[in-house]
XYZ file of C-alpha atoms in Angstrom:
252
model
C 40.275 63.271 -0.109
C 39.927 66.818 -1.236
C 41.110 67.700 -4.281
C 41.822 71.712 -5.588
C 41.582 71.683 -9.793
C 42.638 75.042 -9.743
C 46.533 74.211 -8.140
C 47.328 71.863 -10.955
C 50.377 69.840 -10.234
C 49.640 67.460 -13.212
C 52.166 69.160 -15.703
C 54.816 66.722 -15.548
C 53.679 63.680 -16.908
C 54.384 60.068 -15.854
C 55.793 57.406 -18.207
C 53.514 54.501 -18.644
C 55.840 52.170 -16.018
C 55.932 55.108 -12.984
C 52.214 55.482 -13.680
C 51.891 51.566 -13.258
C 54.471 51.469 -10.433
C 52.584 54.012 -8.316
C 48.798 51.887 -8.817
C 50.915 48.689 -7.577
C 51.972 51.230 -4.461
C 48.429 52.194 -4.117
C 46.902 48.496 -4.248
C 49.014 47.585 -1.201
C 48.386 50.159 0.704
C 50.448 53.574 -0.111
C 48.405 56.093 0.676
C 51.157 58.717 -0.573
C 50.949 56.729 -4.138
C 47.053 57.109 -4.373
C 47.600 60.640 -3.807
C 50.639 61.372 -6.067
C 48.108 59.141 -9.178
C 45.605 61.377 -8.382
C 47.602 64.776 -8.561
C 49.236 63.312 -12.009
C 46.137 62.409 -13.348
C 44.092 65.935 -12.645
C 44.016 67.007 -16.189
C 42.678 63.928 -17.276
C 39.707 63.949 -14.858
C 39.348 67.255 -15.867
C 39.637 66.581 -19.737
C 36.383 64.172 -18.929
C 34.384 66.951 -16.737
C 34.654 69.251 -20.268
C 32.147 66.416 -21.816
C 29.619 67.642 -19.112
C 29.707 70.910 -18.659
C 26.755 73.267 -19.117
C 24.363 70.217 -17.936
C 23.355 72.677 -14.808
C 26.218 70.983 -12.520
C 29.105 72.845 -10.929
C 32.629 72.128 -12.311
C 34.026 71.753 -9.240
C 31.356 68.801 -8.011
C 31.539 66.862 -11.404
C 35.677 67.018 -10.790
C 34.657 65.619 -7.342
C 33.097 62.699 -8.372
C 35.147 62.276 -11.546
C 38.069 61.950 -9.065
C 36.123 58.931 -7.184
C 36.204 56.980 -11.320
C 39.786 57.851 -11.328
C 39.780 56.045 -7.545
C 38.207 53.312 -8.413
C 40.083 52.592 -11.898
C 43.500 52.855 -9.549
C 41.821 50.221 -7.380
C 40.264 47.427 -10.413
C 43.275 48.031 -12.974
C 44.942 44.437 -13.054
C 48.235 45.426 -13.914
C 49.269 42.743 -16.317
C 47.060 44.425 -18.690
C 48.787 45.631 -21.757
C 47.466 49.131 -21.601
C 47.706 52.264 -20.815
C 46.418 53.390 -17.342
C 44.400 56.599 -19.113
C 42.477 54.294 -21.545
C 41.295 51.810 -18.495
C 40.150 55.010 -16.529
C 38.409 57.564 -19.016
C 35.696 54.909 -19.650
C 35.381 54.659 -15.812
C 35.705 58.340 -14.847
C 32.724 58.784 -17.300
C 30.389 56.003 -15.946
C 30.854 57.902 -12.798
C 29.790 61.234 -13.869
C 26.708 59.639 -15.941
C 25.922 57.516 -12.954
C 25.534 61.007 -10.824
C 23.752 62.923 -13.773
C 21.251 59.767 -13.798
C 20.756 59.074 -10.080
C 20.458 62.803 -9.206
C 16.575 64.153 -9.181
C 17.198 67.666 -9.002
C 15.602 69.282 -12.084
C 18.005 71.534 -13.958
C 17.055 74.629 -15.915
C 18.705 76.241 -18.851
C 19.369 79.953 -17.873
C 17.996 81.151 -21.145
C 14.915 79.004 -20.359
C 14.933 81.328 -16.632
C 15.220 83.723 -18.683
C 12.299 83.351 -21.087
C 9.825 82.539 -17.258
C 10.872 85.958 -16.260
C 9.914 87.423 -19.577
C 6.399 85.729 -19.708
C 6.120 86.696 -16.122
C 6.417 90.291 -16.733
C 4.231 90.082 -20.152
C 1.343 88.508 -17.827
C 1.442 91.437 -15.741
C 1.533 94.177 -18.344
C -1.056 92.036 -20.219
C -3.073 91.905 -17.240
C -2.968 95.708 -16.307
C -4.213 96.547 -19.903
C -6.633 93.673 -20.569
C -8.326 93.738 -17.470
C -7.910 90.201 -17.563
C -4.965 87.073 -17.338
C -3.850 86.570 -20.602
C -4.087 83.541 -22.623
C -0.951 81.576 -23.827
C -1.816 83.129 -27.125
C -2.023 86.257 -26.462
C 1.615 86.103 -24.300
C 2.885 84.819 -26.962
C 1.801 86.816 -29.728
C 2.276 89.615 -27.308
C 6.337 88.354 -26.945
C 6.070 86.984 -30.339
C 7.092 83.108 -29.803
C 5.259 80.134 -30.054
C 2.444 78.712 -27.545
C 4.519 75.480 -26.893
C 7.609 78.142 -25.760
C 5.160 79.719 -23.678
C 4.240 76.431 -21.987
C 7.531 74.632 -21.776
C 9.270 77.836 -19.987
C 6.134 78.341 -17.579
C 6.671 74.699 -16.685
C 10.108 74.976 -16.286
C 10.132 77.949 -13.699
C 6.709 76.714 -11.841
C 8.145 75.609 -8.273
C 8.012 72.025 -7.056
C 4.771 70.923 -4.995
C 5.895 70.141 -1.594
C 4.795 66.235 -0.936
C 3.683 66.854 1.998
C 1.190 70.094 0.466
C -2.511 69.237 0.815
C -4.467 68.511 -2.114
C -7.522 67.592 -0.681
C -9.417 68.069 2.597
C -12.499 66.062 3.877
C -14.041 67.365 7.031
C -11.047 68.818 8.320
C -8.624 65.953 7.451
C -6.269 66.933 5.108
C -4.856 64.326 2.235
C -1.606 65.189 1.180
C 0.473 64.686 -1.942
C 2.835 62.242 0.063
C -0.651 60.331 0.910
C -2.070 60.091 -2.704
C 1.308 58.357 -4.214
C 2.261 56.210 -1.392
C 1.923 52.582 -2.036
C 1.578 49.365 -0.004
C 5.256 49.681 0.682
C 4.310 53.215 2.363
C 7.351 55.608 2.041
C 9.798 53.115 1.644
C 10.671 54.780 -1.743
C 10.410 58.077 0.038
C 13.061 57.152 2.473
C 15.548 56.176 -0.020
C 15.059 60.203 -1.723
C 16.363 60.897 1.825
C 19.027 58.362 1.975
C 20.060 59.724 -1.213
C 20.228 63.216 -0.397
C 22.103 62.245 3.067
C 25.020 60.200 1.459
C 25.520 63.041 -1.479
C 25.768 65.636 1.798
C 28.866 63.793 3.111
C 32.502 64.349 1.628
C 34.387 62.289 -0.300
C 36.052 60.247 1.937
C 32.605 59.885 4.146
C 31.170 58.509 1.075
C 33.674 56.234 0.317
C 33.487 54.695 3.748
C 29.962 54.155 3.833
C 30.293 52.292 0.367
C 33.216 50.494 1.244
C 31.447 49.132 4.474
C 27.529 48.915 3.523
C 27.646 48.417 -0.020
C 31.011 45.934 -0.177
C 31.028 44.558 3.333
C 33.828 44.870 4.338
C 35.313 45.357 7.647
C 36.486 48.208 9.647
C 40.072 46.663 9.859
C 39.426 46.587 5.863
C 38.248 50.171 5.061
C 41.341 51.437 7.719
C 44.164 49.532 5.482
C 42.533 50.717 2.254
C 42.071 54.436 3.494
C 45.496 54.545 5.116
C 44.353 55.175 8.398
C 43.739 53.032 11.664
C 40.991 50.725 12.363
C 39.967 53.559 15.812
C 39.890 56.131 13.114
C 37.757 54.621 10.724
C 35.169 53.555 13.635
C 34.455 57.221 14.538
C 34.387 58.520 11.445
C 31.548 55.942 10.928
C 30.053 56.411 14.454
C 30.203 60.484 13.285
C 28.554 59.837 9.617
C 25.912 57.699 10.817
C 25.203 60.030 13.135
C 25.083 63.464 10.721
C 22.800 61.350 8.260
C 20.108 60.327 10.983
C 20.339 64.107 11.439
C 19.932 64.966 8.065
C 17.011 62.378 7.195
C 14.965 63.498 10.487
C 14.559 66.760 9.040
């Protein structure tokens, strides 16, 4: 399910017994009721997404996967709760967005702290040219006229990622890489589930939910078909097509 923030049809709100009407729609099956929640409810995912903005994310990818919370409230929220359908799923729309923040590895840097690497960059150079020498951190930063630790923090921040597979060491012509010095008596078992990882978070929204539906619940083809609206021939090549674009992607 694809969903555009920027063609808003949320406006008109639902009272509290349409909103519950449409999630008993959805439960059994209505695939035009899960959509018509969703549409209703874009603000709200939205209103969540403000919370974690500037974190180095796009907008657009945290309303992604704040949509999936909204999803899965629509799918756990036992209607004979007393309560409104907002206060069940803000708590869940956020444990989905911190649940992406915490699994994802990629490091993200403050554009100020770019910034600031550039700067220090450039004062090497200059320092260099009229020193005759590389600079120390103290004399960048008395040269730029911060602290040491600033100096250090955005140099860290801007130095590029080792490659695991970069060598480190080399003893008569065999090379010991990076990969080789942290793997384990499991091997790269933990390796392969970085690549996992990365596979699953290529696929779309619906991909996603299919593989979790059928590898992470268990449940059936016929299952995932009535839940995604679709039928059971569907659902089987779109599985026999996502299994197939993640062995691709993990034998890269």
């Amino acid at each position: 399910m694809d969903v555009e923030v920027k063609n808003d049809n949320s406006k008109t709100q639902l009272k509290d017994h349409e909103v519950k009407e449409l999630i008993r729609r959805s439960q059994e099956g209505d695939q035009s009721a899960r959509d018509l929640i969703i549409q209703k409810n874009m603000r709200l995912v939205w209103s969540v997404v403000q919370r974690f903005l500037n974190r180095g994310y796009e907008p657009d990818d945290l309303f992604q996967i704040g949509s999936i919370g909204l999803l899965k409230s629509v799918d756990k929220f036992d209607l004979s709760y007393d309560v409104r359908f907002s206060t069940y799923a803000v708590p869940m729309i956020i444990g989905e967005i911190q649940r992406f923040i915490r699994d994802d590895g990629t490091v993200k840097v403050s554009r100020s702290l770019k910034e600031l690497g550039n700067k220090i960059r450039r004062a090497r150079d200059e320092l260099s040219k009229t020193m005759g020498k590389v600079p120390t951190v103290a004399e960048i930063a008395d040269y730029l006229d911060i602290s040491p630790e600033d100096v250090v923090l955005a140099q860290e921040a801007v130095r590029a990622p080792s490659s695991i597979h970069e060598t480190v060491y080399e003893n008569d012509g065999d090379p010991i890489t990076l990969l080789d010095q942290i793997a384990d008596s499991t091997e790269t078992k933990w390796f392969d589930k970085i690549v996992l990882k990365d596979a699953i978070r290529d696929l779309d929204e619906r991909e996603r939910l299919i593989v979790y539906l059928r590898y992470y619940k268990d449940q059936t083809q016929s299952e995932v078909a009535e839940r995604l609206g679709i039928s059971q021939v569907q659902v089987s090549r779109l599985e026999k097509k996502i299994l197939k674009q993640m062995k691709d992607k993990m034998n890269q």
